[in-house]
Amino acid sequence: MPHSTVCLSFDFDALSVWFGYPHTTPSMLSRGEYGARVGVPRVLDLLREYDLPATFFIPGHTIESFPAEVEAILAAGHEVAHHSYAHVDPSQQSPAEERADLERGLAALARLGVTPAGFRSPSADMSAVTLTLLEEYGFTYDSSLMADDFRPYRPRIGDQVSQQSPLARGRDAALWEIPLCFEFDDWVHFQFNFNPYRNGTSAPSKVLEIWTADLAWMDERVDGGVLTVAMHPQVIGRAHRIAMLATFIQRALALPGLRFACLSDIARELAAG
Ligand SMILES: [Zn+2]
């Protein structure tokens, strides 16, 4: 594996993410539509400008609501991966509901000819059965968990732990975890909301400082490190933020031996040993 890798990922949630709030309004949905109307074209333009690959995690709900934008992502050669059907937090679903949602998302992807290698959970959380389901449906990687930063790992299935009982480790999953963290999620930094209140109005300079500091640390100290950035077209698409992403890309490209890759490339290389 090269010395350092950056994986740019985009969760194209569009409208679906806003139905996860207690009270969904036309204004909230318009913020989701911005991701399709403005965010995706702007992201695709930037990726084309620097000739970079990326991974788009797309809910089935978005595929069926904004098919032209999804076709444009595929036509540009980017990876498309699974992000649920309806963007419901799996920890809030029964096992049967979670399976049905996963299958509906797979069906939407299949109609585009996509068999996804990877999955990212909506809300970056899981139920007790999520990893088992992903194994059953043949996913080779997940990108939702946070037990490491620059090194993909095997997530465990069947851990037993409580406040009163220390960790009893389960078995390693068959798939790889390409980990996330909230510091590398644009939504956390930037997405304002009234109710529930999120400040979300970071200056891009603050986020660029955090992202480039981790990038430099990884590049200096972690051989073969993988840094995954999780973004949303409806968030990163705003002009001051897409300009920040361009600056981050330029800083990364200035590091000798660094490459950009899709998450499925990382999973494939790990599986090959
Ligand atoms: Zn999402």
mmCIF file of C-alpha atoms and ligand atoms in Angstrom:
data_model
loop_
_atom_site.group_PDB
_atom_site.id
_atom_site.type_symbol
_atom_site.label_atom_id
_atom_site.label_comp_id
_atom_site.label_asym_id
_atom_site.label_seq_id
_atom_site.Cartn_x
_atom_site.Cartn_y
_atom_site.Cartn_z
ATOM 1 C CA MET A 1 0.000 0.000 0.000
ATOM 2 C CA PRO A 2 1.277 3.557 -0.648
ATOM 3 C CA HIS A 3 2.628 5.563 2.226
ATOM 4 C CA SER A 4 -0.590 7.544 2.768
ATOM 5 C CA THR A 5 -4.084 7.399 1.319
ATOM 6 C CA VAL A 6 -6.955 9.872 1.499
ATOM 7 C CA CYS A 7 -10.481 8.594 0.830
ATOM 8 C CA LEU A 8 -12.993 11.276 -0.064
ATOM 9 C CA SER A 9 -16.530 10.081 0.675
ATOM 10 C CA PHE A 10 -19.850 11.827 0.156
ATOM 11 C CA ASP A 11 -23.128 10.810 1.787
ATOM 12 C CA PHE A 12 -25.698 11.937 -0.788
ATOM 13 C CA ASP A 13 -28.616 11.988 1.638
ATOM 14 C CA ALA A 14 -30.686 14.664 -0.134
ATOM 15 C CA LEU A 15 -34.189 14.714 1.422
ATOM 16 C CA SER A 16 -33.910 11.418 3.285
ATOM 17 C CA VAL A 17 -31.832 12.686 6.185
ATOM 18 C CA TRP A 18 -34.434 15.291 7.140
ATOM 19 C CA PHE A 19 -37.139 12.711 7.831
ATOM 20 C CA GLY A 20 -35.031 11.614 10.791
ATOM 21 C CA TYR A 21 -35.963 14.794 12.646
ATOM 22 C CA PRO A 22 -39.055 14.955 14.869
ATOM 23 C CA HIS A 23 -40.672 17.654 12.695
ATOM 24 C CA THR A 24 -39.843 17.796 8.979
ATOM 25 C CA THR A 25 -40.598 21.078 7.201
ATOM 26 C CA PRO A 26 -40.387 22.338 3.611
ATOM 27 C CA SER A 27 -37.373 24.442 4.555
ATOM 28 C CA MET A 28 -35.529 21.382 5.852
ATOM 29 C CA LEU A 29 -36.342 19.470 2.680
ATOM 30 C CA SER A 30 -35.076 22.392 0.600
ATOM 31 C CA ARG A 31 -31.707 22.047 2.316
ATOM 32 C CA GLY A 32 -31.676 18.422 1.204
ATOM 33 C CA GLU A 33 -32.625 19.369 -2.344
ATOM 34 C CA TYR A 34 -29.702 21.818 -2.402
ATOM 35 C CA GLY A 35 -27.447 18.774 -2.182
ATOM 36 C CA ALA A 36 -28.853 17.442 -5.455
ATOM 37 C CA ARG A 37 -29.262 20.758 -7.312
ATOM 38 C CA VAL A 38 -25.996 22.435 -6.313
ATOM 39 C CA GLY A 39 -23.892 20.170 -4.120
ATOM 40 C CA VAL A 40 -23.471 17.142 -6.357
ATOM 41 C CA PRO A 41 -22.598 19.092 -9.538
ATOM 42 C CA ARG A 42 -20.133 21.222 -7.587
ATOM 43 C CA VAL A 43 -18.499 18.166 -5.988
ATOM 44 C CA LEU A 44 -18.296 16.380 -9.349
ATOM 45 C CA ASP A 45 -16.704 19.449 -10.928
ATOM 46 C CA LEU A 46 -14.067 19.569 -8.190
ATOM 47 C CA LEU A 47 -13.276 15.860 -8.476
ATOM 48 C CA ARG A 48 -12.997 16.225 -12.257
ATOM 49 C CA GLU A 49 -10.714 19.250 -11.898
ATOM 50 C CA TYR A 50 -8.237 17.258 -9.778
ATOM 51 C CA ASP A 51 -8.964 13.908 -11.479
ATOM 52 C CA LEU A 52 -9.753 12.230 -8.157
ATOM 53 C CA PRO A 53 -11.834 9.144 -7.358
ATOM 54 C CA ALA A 54 -14.467 9.244 -4.611
ATOM 55 C CA THR A 55 -17.045 7.074 -2.906
ATOM 56 C CA PHE A 56 -20.690 8.172 -2.745
ATOM 57 C CA PHE A 57 -22.900 6.526 -0.122
ATOM 58 C CA ILE A 58 -26.454 6.931 -1.414
ATOM 59 C CA PRO A 59 -29.768 5.947 0.208
ATOM 60 C CA GLY A 60 -32.313 4.226 -2.042
ATOM 61 C CA HIS A 61 -34.668 7.129 -1.305
ATOM 62 C CA THR A 62 -32.193 9.509 -2.966
ATOM 63 C CA ILE A 63 -31.616 7.173 -5.929
ATOM 64 C CA GLU A 64 -35.355 7.183 -6.634
ATOM 65 C CA SER A 65 -35.814 10.921 -5.964
ATOM 66 C CA PHE A 66 -32.781 12.234 -7.894
ATOM 67 C CA PRO A 67 -31.892 9.606 -10.516
ATOM 68 C CA ALA A 68 -30.172 12.013 -12.911
ATOM 69 C CA GLU A 69 -27.716 13.167 -10.259
ATOM 70 C CA VAL A 70 -26.935 9.566 -9.296
ATOM 71 C CA GLU A 71 -26.416 8.679 -12.974
ATOM 72 C CA ALA A 72 -23.985 11.608 -13.250
ATOM 73 C CA ILE A 73 -21.988 10.245 -10.284
ATOM 74 C CA LEU A 74 -21.807 6.815 -11.919
ATOM 75 C CA ALA A 75 -20.977 8.261 -15.331
ATOM 76 C CA ALA A 76 -18.019 10.085 -13.774
ATOM 77 C CA GLY A 77 -16.654 6.712 -12.656
ATOM 78 C CA HIS A 78 -17.064 7.097 -8.892
ATOM 79 C CA GLU A 79 -17.885 4.303 -6.484
ATOM 80 C CA VAL A 80 -21.506 4.133 -5.321
ATOM 81 C CA ALA A 81 -22.139 2.346 -2.024
ATOM 82 C CA HIS A 82 -25.067 1.529 0.268
ATOM 83 C CA HIS A 83 -26.420 4.074 2.756
ATOM 84 C CA SER A 84 -29.738 2.400 3.697
ATOM 85 C CA TYR A 85 -33.015 2.995 1.884
ATOM 86 C CA ALA A 86 -34.726 5.587 4.056
ATOM 87 C CA HIS A 87 -31.881 6.898 6.234
ATOM 88 C CA VAL A 88 -33.351 5.480 9.447
ATOM 89 C CA ASP A 89 -30.899 4.892 12.294
ATOM 90 C CA PRO A 90 -30.562 1.064 12.513
ATOM 91 C CA SER A 91 -30.407 1.249 16.297
ATOM 92 C CA GLN A 92 -34.042 2.430 16.145
ATOM 93 C CA GLN A 93 -35.214 -0.444 13.897
ATOM 94 C CA SER A 94 -36.242 -4.011 14.649
ATOM 95 C CA PRO A 95 -34.056 -6.647 12.963
ATOM 96 C CA ALA A 96 -36.853 -7.306 10.452
ATOM 97 C CA GLU A 97 -37.220 -3.589 9.655
ATOM 98 C CA GLU A 98 -33.468 -3.233 9.241
ATOM 99 C CA ARG A 99 -33.287 -6.199 6.860
ATOM 100 C CA ALA A 100 -36.199 -4.877 4.784
ATOM 101 C CA ASP A 101 -34.603 -1.427 4.560
ATOM 102 C CA LEU A 102 -31.244 -2.932 3.533
ATOM 103 C CA GLU A 103 -32.922 -5.054 0.841
ATOM 104 C CA ARG A 104 -34.905 -2.082 -0.523
ATOM 105 C CA GLY A 105 -31.668 -0.108 -0.767
ATOM 106 C CA LEU A 106 -29.974 -3.013 -2.544
ATOM 107 C CA ALA A 107 -32.858 -3.206 -5.024
ATOM 108 C CA ALA A 108 -32.567 0.507 -5.831
ATOM 109 C CA LEU A 109 -28.827 0.111 -6.424
ATOM 110 C CA ALA A 110 -29.356 -3.040 -8.515
ATOM 111 C CA ARG A 111 -31.651 -1.135 -10.879
ATOM 112 C CA LEU A 112 -28.610 1.044 -11.654
ATOM 113 C CA GLY A 113 -26.427 -2.017 -12.126
ATOM 114 C CA VAL A 114 -24.601 -1.414 -8.849
ATOM 115 C CA THR A 115 -23.643 -4.229 -6.481
ATOM 116 C CA PRO A 116 -22.244 -2.284 -3.552
ATOM 117 C CA ALA A 117 -19.034 -3.390 -1.855
ATOM 118 C CA GLY A 118 -19.534 -1.077 1.088
ATOM 119 C CA PHE A 119 -22.034 0.295 3.569
ATOM 120 C CA ARG A 120 -22.208 3.374 5.738
ATOM 121 C CA SER A 121 -24.893 3.483 8.363
ATOM 122 C CA PRO A 122 -27.235 6.460 8.509
ATOM 123 C CA SER A 123 -26.352 8.450 11.634
ATOM 124 C CA ALA A 124 -23.094 6.434 11.827
ATOM 125 C CA ASP A 125 -24.657 4.045 14.283
ATOM 126 C CA MET A 126 -25.623 0.382 14.291
ATOM 127 C CA SER A 127 -27.908 -2.161 15.897
ATOM 128 C CA ALA A 128 -26.700 -5.437 17.374
ATOM 129 C CA VAL A 129 -27.400 -7.186 14.053
ATOM 130 C CA THR A 130 -26.048 -4.660 11.526
ATOM 131 C CA LEU A 131 -22.628 -6.246 11.001
ATOM 132 C CA THR A 132 -24.129 -9.752 10.745
ATOM 133 C CA LEU A 133 -26.530 -8.497 8.076
ATOM 134 C CA LEU A 134 -23.676 -6.895 6.139
ATOM 135 C CA GLU A 135 -21.755 -10.179 6.240
ATOM 136 C CA GLU A 136 -24.817 -12.094 5.063
ATOM 137 C CA TYR A 137 -25.298 -9.796 2.062
ATOM 138 C CA GLY A 138 -21.632 -10.010 1.064
ATOM 139 C CA PHE A 139 -20.390 -6.515 1.851
ATOM 140 C CA THR A 140 -16.596 -6.330 1.977
ATOM 141 C CA TYR A 141 -16.393 -3.197 4.102
ATOM 142 C CA ASP A 142 -18.286 -0.893 6.409
ATOM 143 C CA SER A 143 -17.450 2.739 7.119
ATOM 144 C CA SER A 144 -19.467 3.765 10.185
ATOM 145 C CA LEU A 145 -17.475 2.902 13.317
ATOM 146 C CA MET A 146 -14.703 4.731 15.161
ATOM 147 C CA ALA A 147 -12.395 2.316 17.027
ATOM 148 C CA ASP A 148 -9.339 3.438 15.031
ATOM 149 C CA ASP A 149 -8.411 6.437 12.938
ATOM 150 C CA PHE A 150 -5.808 5.763 10.230
ATOM 151 C CA ARG A 151 -5.883 1.956 10.172
ATOM 152 C CA PRO A 152 -8.794 -0.119 8.863
ATOM 153 C CA TYR A 153 -9.627 -3.028 11.157
ATOM 154 C CA ARG A 154 -11.896 -6.023 11.599
ATOM 155 C CA PRO A 155 -14.947 -4.935 13.628
ATOM 156 C CA ARG A 156 -16.210 -7.477 16.179
ATOM 157 C CA ILE A 157 -19.577 -9.179 16.282
ATOM 158 C CA GLY A 158 -21.098 -10.274 19.586
ATOM 159 C CA ASP A 159 -19.155 -8.170 22.088
ATOM 160 C CA GLN A 160 -20.651 -8.409 25.572
ATOM 161 C CA VAL A 161 -20.135 -5.410 27.843
ATOM 162 C CA SER A 162 -22.083 -3.299 30.302
ATOM 163 C CA GLN A 163 -21.405 -0.745 32.977
ATOM 164 C CA GLN A 164 -21.025 -3.602 35.477
ATOM 165 C CA SER A 165 -19.304 -6.170 33.224
ATOM 166 C CA PRO A 166 -16.014 -5.595 31.427
ATOM 167 C CA LEU A 167 -15.615 -6.248 27.759
ATOM 168 C CA ALA A 168 -15.885 -9.864 26.580
ATOM 169 C CA ARG A 169 -14.801 -9.785 22.964
ATOM 170 C CA GLY A 170 -16.877 -11.324 20.201
ATOM 171 C CA ARG A 171 -15.536 -12.700 16.943
ATOM 172 C CA ASP A 172 -13.929 -10.703 14.141
ATOM 173 C CA ALA A 173 -16.303 -9.883 11.303
ATOM 174 C CA ALA A 174 -15.547 -11.115 7.801
ATOM 175 C CA LEU A 175 -15.620 -7.548 6.452
ATOM 176 C CA TRP A 176 -13.281 -4.602 7.064
ATOM 177 C CA GLU A 177 -14.052 -1.432 8.944
ATOM 178 C CA ILE A 178 -12.685 1.716 7.293
ATOM 179 C CA PRO A 179 -13.250 3.996 10.253
ATOM 180 C CA LEU A 180 -14.820 7.413 10.554
ATOM 181 C CA CYS A 181 -14.751 10.141 13.154
ATOM 182 C CA PHE A 182 -17.006 13.110 13.773
ATOM 183 C CA GLU A 183 -14.114 15.555 13.362
ATOM 184 C CA PHE A 184 -13.930 14.439 9.730
ATOM 185 C CA ASP A 185 -17.692 14.763 9.163
ATOM 186 C CA ASP A 186 -18.658 18.078 7.568
ATOM 187 C CA TRP A 187 -22.207 17.882 8.966
ATOM 188 C CA VAL A 188 -20.976 18.161 12.541
ATOM 189 C CA HIS A 189 -18.959 21.290 11.809
ATOM 190 C CA PHE A 190 -21.178 23.113 9.382
ATOM 191 C CA GLN A 191 -24.845 22.107 9.381
ATOM 192 C CA PHE A 192 -26.967 24.603 11.304
ATOM 193 C CA ASN A 193 -30.413 23.537 12.546
ATOM 194 C CA PHE A 194 -33.038 25.126 14.790
ATOM 195 C CA ASN A 195 -34.678 22.076 16.405
ATOM 196 C CA PRO A 196 -32.881 20.097 17.643
ATOM 197 C CA TYR A 197 -30.436 22.968 17.801
ATOM 198 C CA ARG A 198 -27.057 22.579 16.133
ATOM 199 C CA ASN A 199 -24.739 25.547 15.948
ATOM 200 C CA GLY A 200 -23.007 24.167 12.889
ATOM 201 C CA THR A 201 -21.602 27.431 11.580
ATOM 202 C CA SER A 202 -17.863 26.761 11.723
ATOM 203 C CA ALA A 203 -15.515 28.897 9.719
ATOM 204 C CA PRO A 204 -13.890 26.732 7.061
ATOM 205 C CA SER A 205 -10.470 27.826 8.367
ATOM 206 C CA LYS A 206 -11.168 25.979 11.630
ATOM 207 C CA VAL A 207 -12.137 22.762 9.855
ATOM 208 C CA LEU A 208 -9.201 23.026 7.444
ATOM 209 C CA GLU A 209 -6.884 23.358 10.450
ATOM 210 C CA ILE A 210 -8.281 20.146 11.997
ATOM 211 C CA TRP A 211 -8.248 18.174 8.754
ATOM 212 C CA THR A 212 -4.753 19.191 7.674
ATOM 213 C CA ALA A 213 -3.330 18.573 11.171
ATOM 214 C CA ASP A 214 -4.547 14.962 11.140
ATOM 215 C CA LEU A 215 -3.352 14.543 7.570
ATOM 216 C CA ALA A 216 0.151 15.792 8.427
ATOM 217 C CA TRP A 217 0.360 13.656 11.574
ATOM 218 C CA MET A 218 -0.706 10.532 9.685
ATOM 219 C CA ASP A 219 1.658 11.229 6.813
ATOM 220 C CA GLU A 220 4.607 11.712 9.169
ATOM 221 C CA ARG A 221 4.001 8.831 11.545
ATOM 222 C CA VAL A 222 1.680 6.155 10.118
ATOM 223 C CA ASP A 223 3.058 4.105 7.246
ATOM 224 C CA GLY A 224 0.190 2.997 5.018
ATOM 225 C CA GLY A 225 -2.307 5.187 6.844
ATOM 226 C CA VAL A 226 -5.789 5.755 5.426
ATOM 227 C CA LEU A 227 -7.654 8.980 6.177
ATOM 228 C CA THR A 228 -11.378 8.965 5.397
ATOM 229 C CA VAL A 229 -13.282 12.233 5.027
ATOM 230 C CA ALA A 230 -17.084 12.016 5.260
ATOM 231 C CA MET A 231 -18.947 14.840 3.574
ATOM 232 C CA HIS A 232 -22.468 15.634 2.390
ATOM 233 C CA PRO A 233 -23.130 17.451 -0.904
ATOM 234 C CA GLN A 234 -25.793 19.578 0.818
ATOM 235 C CA VAL A 235 -23.157 20.743 3.337
ATOM 236 C CA ILE A 236 -19.781 20.789 1.588
ATOM 237 C CA GLY A 237 -21.384 22.177 -1.592
ATOM 238 C CA ARG A 238 -21.644 25.705 -0.155
ATOM 239 C CA ALA A 239 -19.084 27.923 -1.856
ATOM 240 C CA HIS A 240 -16.856 28.713 1.132
ATOM 241 C CA ARG A 241 -16.745 25.005 2.015
ATOM 242 C CA ILE A 242 -16.056 23.604 -1.442
ATOM 243 C CA ALA A 243 -13.214 26.130 -1.627
ATOM 244 C CA MET A 244 -11.921 24.707 1.662
ATOM 245 C CA LEU A 245 -12.130 21.172 0.255
ATOM 246 C CA ALA A 246 -10.110 22.311 -2.758
ATOM 247 C CA THR A 247 -7.444 23.688 -0.417
ATOM 248 C CA PHE A 248 -7.411 20.441 1.572
ATOM 249 C CA ILE A 249 -6.962 18.472 -1.666
ATOM 250 C CA GLN A 250 -4.083 20.736 -2.695
ATOM 251 C CA ARG A 251 -2.361 20.227 0.670
ATOM 252 C CA ALA A 252 -2.762 16.454 0.352
ATOM 253 C CA LEU A 253 -1.470 16.381 -3.217
ATOM 254 C CA ALA A 254 1.630 18.255 -2.066
ATOM 255 C CA LEU A 255 2.645 15.291 0.149
ATOM 256 C CA PRO A 256 5.041 12.968 -1.700
ATOM 257 C CA GLY A 257 3.703 9.464 -2.175
ATOM 258 C CA LEU A 258 0.151 10.305 -1.144
ATOM 259 C CA ARG A 259 -2.711 8.956 -3.224
ATOM 260 C CA PHE A 260 -6.488 9.295 -3.272
ATOM 261 C CA ALA A 261 -8.577 6.113 -3.456
ATOM 262 C CA CYS A 262 -12.128 4.804 -3.179
ATOM 263 C CA LEU A 263 -13.006 2.884 -0.042
ATOM 264 C CA SER A 264 -13.662 -0.238 -2.114
ATOM 265 C CA ASP A 265 -10.044 -0.059 -3.380
ATOM 266 C CA ILE A 266 -8.836 -0.138 0.235
ATOM 267 C CA ALA A 267 -11.095 -3.087 1.084
ATOM 268 C CA ARG A 268 -9.907 -4.981 -1.990
ATOM 269 C CA GLU A 269 -6.239 -4.413 -1.110
ATOM 270 C CA LEU A 270 -6.787 -5.482 2.490
ATOM 271 C CA ALA A 271 -8.585 -8.647 1.407
ATOM 272 C CA ALA A 272 -5.692 -9.464 -0.912
ATOM 273 C CA GLY A 273 -3.293 -9.129 2.037
HETATM 274 ZN ZN ZN B 1 -26.408 10.029 5.642
#
